[in-house]
Coordinates of C-alpha atoms (C1' of nucleotides) in Angstrom, one line a residue:
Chain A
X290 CA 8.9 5.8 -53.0
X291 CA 11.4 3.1 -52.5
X292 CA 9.3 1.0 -54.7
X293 CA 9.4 3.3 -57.2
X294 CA 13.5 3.4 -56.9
X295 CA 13.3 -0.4 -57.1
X296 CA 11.5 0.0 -60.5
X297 CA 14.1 2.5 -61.8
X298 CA 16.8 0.1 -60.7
X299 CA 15.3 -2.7 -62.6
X300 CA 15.2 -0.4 -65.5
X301 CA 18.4 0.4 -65.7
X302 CA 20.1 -3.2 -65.0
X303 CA 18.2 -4.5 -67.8
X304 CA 19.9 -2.6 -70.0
X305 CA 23.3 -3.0 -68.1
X306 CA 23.8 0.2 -65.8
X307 CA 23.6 0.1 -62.6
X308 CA 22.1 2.5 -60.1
X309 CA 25.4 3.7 -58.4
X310 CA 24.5 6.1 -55.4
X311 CA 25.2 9.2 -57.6
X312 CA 22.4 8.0 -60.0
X313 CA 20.2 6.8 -56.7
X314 CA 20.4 10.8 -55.2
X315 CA 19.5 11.8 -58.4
X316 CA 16.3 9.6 -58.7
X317 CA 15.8 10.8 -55.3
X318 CA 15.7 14.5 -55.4
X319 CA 13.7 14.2 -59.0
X320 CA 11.3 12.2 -56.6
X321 CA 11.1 14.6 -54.1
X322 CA 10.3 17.5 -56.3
X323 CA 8.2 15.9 -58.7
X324 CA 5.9 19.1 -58.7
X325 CA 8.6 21.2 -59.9
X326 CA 10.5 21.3 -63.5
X327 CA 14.1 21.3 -61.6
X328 CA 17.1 22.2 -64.1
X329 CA 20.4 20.5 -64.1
X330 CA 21.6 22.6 -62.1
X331 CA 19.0 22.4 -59.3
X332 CA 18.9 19.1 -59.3
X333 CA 22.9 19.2 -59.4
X334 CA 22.5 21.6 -55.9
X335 CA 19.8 19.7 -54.1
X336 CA 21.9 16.4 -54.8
X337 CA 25.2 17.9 -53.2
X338 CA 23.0 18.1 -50.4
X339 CA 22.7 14.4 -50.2
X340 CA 25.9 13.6 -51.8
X341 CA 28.5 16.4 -52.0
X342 CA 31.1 15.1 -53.5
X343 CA 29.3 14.7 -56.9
X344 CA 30.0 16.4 -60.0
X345 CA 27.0 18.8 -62.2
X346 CA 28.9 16.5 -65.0
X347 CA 27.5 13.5 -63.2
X348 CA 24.2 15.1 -63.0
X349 CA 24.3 15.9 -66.9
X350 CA 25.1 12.4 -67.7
X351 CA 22.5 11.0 -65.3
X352 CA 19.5 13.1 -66.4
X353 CA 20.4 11.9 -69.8
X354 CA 20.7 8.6 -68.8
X355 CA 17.1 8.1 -67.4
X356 CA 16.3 10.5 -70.3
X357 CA 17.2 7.5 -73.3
X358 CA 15.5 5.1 -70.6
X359 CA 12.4 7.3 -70.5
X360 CA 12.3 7.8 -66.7
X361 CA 12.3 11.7 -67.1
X362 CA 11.0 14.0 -69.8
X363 CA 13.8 16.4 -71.3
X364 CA 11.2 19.7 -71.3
X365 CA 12.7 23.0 -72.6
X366 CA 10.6 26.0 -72.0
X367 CA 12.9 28.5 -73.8
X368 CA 14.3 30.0 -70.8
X369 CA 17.9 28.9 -71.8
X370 CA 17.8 26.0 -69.7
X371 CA 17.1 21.9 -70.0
X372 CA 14.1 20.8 -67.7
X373 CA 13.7 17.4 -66.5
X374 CA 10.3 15.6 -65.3
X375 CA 10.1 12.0 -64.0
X376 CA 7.3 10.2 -66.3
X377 CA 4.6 8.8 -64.3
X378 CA 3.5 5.0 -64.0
X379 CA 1.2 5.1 -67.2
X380 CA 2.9 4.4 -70.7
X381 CA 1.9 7.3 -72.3
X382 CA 3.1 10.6 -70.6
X383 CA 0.1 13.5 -71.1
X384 CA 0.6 16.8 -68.9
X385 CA -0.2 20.4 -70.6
X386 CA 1.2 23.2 -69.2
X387 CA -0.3 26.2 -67.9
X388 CA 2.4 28.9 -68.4
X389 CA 1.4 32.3 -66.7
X390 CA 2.9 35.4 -68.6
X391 CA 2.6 38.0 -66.2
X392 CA 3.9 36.4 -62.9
X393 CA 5.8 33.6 -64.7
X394 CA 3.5 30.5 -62.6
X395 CA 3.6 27.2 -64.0
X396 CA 0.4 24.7 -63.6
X397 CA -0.1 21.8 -64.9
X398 CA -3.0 19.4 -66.1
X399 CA -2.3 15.9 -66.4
X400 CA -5.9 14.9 -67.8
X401 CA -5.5 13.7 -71.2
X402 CA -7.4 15.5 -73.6
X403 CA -5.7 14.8 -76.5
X404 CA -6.5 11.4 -77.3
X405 CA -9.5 12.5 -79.8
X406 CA -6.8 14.7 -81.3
X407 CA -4.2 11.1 -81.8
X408 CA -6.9 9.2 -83.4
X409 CA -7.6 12.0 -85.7
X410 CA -3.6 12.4 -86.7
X411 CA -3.1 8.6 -87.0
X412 CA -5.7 8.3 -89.0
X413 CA -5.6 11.7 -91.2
X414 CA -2.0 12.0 -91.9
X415 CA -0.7 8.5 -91.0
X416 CA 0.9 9.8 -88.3
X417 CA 1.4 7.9 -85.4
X418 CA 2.0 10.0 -82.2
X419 CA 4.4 8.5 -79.6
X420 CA 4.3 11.3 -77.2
X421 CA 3.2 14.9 -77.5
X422 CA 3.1 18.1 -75.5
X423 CA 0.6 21.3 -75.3
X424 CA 1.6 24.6 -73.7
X425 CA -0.6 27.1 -73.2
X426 CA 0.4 31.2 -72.4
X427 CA -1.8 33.0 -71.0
X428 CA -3.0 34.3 -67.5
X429 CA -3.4 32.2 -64.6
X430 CA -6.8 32.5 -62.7
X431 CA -4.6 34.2 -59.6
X432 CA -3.2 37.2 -62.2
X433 CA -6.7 36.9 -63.5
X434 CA -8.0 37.6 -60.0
X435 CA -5.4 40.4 -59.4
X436 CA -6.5 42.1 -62.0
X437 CA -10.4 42.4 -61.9
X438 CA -9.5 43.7 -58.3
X439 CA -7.0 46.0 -59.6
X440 CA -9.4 47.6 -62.0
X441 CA -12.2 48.0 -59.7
Chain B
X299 CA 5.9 40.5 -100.7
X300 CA 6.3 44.3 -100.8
X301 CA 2.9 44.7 -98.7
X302 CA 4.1 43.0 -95.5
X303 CA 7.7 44.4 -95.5
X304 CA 6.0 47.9 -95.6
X305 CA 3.5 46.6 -92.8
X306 CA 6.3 45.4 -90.7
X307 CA 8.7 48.6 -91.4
X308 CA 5.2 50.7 -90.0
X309 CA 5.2 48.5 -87.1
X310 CA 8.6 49.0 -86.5
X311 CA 8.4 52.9 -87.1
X312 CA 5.3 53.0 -85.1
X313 CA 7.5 51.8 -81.4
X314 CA 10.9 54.1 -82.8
X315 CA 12.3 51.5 -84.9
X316 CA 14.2 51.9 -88.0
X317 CA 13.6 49.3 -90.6
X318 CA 17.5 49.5 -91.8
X319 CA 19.3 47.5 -95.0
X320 CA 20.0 44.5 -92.5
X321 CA 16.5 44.4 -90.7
X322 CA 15.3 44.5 -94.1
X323 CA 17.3 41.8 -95.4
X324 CA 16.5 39.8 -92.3
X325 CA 12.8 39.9 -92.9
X326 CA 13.2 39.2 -96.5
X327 CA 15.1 36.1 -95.4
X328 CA 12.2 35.3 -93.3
X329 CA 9.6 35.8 -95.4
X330 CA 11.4 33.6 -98.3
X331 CA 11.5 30.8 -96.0
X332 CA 8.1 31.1 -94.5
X333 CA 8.0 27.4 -94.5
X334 CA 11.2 26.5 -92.4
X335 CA 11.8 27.0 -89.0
X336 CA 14.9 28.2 -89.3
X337 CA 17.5 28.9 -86.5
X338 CA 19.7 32.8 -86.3
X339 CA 22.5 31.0 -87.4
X340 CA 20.9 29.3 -90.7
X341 CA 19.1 33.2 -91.0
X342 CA 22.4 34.4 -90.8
X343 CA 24.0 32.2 -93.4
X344 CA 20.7 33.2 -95.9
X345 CA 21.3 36.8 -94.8
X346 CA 24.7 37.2 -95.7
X347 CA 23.9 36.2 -99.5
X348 CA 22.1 39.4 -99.9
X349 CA 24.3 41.4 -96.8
X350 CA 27.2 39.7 -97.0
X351 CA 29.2 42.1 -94.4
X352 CA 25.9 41.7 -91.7
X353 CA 27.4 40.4 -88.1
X354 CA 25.5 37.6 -86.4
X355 CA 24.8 39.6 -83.2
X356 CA 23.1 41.7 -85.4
X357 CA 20.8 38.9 -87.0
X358 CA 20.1 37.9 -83.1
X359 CA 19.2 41.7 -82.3
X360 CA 16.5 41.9 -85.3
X361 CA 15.4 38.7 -84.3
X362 CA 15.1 39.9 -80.8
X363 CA 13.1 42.9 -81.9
X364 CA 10.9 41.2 -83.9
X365 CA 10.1 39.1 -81.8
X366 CA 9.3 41.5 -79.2
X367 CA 7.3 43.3 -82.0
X368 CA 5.3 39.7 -82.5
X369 CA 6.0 40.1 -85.9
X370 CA 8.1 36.4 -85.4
X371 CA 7.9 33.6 -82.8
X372 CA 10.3 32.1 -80.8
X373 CA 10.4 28.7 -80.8
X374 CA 12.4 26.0 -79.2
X375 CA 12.3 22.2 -80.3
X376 CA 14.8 21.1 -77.9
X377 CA 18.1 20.5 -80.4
X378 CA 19.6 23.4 -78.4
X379 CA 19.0 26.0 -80.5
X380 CA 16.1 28.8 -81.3
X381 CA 14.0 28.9 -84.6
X382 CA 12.2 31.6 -85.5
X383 CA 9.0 31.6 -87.2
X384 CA 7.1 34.5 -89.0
X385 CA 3.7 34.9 -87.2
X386 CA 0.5 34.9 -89.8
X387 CA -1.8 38.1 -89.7
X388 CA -4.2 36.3 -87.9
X389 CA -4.1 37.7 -83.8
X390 CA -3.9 34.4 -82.9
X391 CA -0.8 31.9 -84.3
X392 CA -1.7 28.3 -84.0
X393 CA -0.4 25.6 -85.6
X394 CA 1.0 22.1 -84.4
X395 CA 3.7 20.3 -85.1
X396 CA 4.7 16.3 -86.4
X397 CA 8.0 16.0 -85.4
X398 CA 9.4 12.7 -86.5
X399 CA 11.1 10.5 -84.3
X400 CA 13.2 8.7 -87.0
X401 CA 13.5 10.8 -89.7
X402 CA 13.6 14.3 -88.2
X403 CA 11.1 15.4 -90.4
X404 CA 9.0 18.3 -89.2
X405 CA 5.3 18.4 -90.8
X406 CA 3.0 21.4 -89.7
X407 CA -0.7 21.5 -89.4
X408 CA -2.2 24.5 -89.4
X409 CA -6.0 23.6 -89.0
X410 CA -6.7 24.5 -85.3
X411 CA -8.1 22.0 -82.7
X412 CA -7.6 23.3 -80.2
X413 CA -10.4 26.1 -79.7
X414 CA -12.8 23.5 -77.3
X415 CA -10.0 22.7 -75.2
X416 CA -9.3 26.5 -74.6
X417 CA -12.5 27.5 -74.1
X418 CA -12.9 24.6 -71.2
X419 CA -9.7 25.8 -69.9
X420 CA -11.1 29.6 -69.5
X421 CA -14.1 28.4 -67.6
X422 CA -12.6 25.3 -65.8
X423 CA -9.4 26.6 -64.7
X424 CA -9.8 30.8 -65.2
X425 CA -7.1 30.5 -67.5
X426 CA -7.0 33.1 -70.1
X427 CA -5.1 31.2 -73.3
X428 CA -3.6 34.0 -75.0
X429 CA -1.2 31.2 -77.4
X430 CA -0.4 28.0 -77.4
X431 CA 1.2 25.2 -78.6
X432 CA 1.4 21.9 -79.3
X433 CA 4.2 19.3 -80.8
X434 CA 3.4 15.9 -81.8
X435 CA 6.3 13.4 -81.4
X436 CA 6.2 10.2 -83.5
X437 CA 6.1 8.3 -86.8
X438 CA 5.8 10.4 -89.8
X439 CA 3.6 8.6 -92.7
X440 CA 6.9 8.2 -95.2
X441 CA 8.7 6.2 -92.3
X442 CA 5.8 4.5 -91.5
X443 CA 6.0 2.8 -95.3
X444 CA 9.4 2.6 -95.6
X445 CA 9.0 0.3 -92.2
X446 CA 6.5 -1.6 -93.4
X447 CA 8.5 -2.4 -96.2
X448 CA 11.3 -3.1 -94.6
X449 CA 9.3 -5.6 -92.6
X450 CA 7.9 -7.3 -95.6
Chain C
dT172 C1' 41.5 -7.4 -65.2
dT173 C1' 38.0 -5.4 -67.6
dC174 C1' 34.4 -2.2 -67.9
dT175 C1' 31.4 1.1 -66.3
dG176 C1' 31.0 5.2 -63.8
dT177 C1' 32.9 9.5 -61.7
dG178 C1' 35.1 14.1 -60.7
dC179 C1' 37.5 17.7 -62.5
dA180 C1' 38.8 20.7 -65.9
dA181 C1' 38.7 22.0 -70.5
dA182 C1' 36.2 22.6 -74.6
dG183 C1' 32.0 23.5 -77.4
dC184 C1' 27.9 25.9 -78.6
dT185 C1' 24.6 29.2 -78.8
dT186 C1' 23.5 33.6 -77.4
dT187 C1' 24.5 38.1 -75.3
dT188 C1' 27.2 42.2 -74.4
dG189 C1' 30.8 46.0 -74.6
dC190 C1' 32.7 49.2 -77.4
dA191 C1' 34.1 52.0 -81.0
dC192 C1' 32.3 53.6 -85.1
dC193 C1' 28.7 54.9 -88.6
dC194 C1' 24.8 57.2 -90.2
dT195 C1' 20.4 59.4 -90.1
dG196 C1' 17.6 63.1 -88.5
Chain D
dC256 C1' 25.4 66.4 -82.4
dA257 C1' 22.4 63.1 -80.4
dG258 C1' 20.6 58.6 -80.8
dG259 C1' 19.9 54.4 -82.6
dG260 C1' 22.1 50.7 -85.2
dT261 C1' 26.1 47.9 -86.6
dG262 C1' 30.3 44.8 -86.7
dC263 C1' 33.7 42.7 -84.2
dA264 C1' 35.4 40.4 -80.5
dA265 C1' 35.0 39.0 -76.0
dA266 C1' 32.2 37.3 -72.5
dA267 C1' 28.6 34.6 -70.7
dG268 C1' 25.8 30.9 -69.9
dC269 C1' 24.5 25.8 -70.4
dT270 C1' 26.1 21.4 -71.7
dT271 C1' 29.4 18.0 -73.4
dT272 C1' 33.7 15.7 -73.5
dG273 C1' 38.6 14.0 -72.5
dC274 C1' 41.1 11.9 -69.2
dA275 C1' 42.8 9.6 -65.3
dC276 C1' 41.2 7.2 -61.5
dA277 C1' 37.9 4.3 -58.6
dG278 C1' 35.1 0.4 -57.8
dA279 C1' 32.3 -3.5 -58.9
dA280 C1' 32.0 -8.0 -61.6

DNA sequence: TTCTGTGCAAAGCTTTTGCACCCTG
DNA sequence: CAGGGTGCAAAAGCTTTGCACAGAA
């Protein structure tokens, strides 16, 4: 983990910010949820737990900070709200979404199964994909599950 | 033209609705723009050609209600606001999207290609896909020339 | 000092809601 | 006259911005 903030920090002074302590609790609750797709304002509420005097404008500008320097993905699932998830290691950033529509779950698969689908684009419409994203709605094995037993 | 507006107005009629001057005009709107994603607001602004005295929370309302009624889509590319697209007859609605990067340009395929990936995804995971989607982010073909002639 | 970053409050935007009125059935 | 539908304006979110101040280089 700190190795991971030491990554970040590089990131960021090579382009001239800094990683103030505001910016560090951020990194650090995105970190420490990096299963969930936290909104501003959860992230804004589990920072003031490490940091209280900090401001959800702070937050904002943070997220959209490591945003431009693509340590987190901007994700909007049409609930109203901004959702932010830290990009792993690899260069490219593949993760499909699983989005339940009866009890609201959200999986994810970060397999890549796309990369057949790049080739195709690049090469069929000149296209050249920097990053993508795949949602699928539907009904998670558990509803799935819930079900069969419900209609027995 | 004629044929779907009278499809949708039975589809309305059929859950209680009332397929009134505005709706219609609404749809109409849609249905001339089939192409476009285009947001309540720019619906609005086509809208009030034909109704000039509509109100906007009534374009959102008949948006609302159609797209409860599945006869539009929802969709949300992340520039803060809604778009609404006019689903096909097909059951399913697939189709992908090329968003450039640079130019802003949005390209759609419709071809699907995603049919294997679903059906692993049923047996793999138990997830039932019921819709999908699936956004490209990157290059488009016109800015990939006009790069490499800038380069020259 | 200079410049970036911050907190607070205000403003901005899209979208929703309350309410009186209208119109159809 | 009962009910859904509408327009207007106000309210309700989420997010951004202006501004004065703090803190590091």
């Amino acid at each position: 983990m700190e190795a991971r903030i030491e990554k970040i920090k590089q990131q960021l002074q090579s382009q001239g910010y800094k990683l103030t302590p505001q910016r560090e609790a951020t990194v650090r609750v995105l970190l420490e949820n990096e299963e969930d797709h936290l909104s501003a304002e959860d992230v804004f509420m589990l920072v003031k737990d490490k940091a209280p005097e900090i401001g959800l404008a702070t937050v904002y500008r943070t997220l959209e900070l490591l945003s431009e320097m693509h340590v987190v993905e901007k994700l909007n699932f049409g609930d109203g709200v901004a959702r932010y998830d830290l990009r792993t290691d690899s260069s490219k950033h593949h993760h499909h979404h699983l989005i339940c529509v009866q009890c609201g779950a959200m999986d994810e698969i970060k397999e890549d199964w796309l990369l057949p689908l790049e080739e195709r684009l690049e090469q069929e419409y000149g296209f050249t994909v920097l990053d993508h994203r795949l949602d699928f709605q539907g009904i998670c094995h558990r509803c799935n599950a819930n079900n069969d037993k419900t209609n027995e």
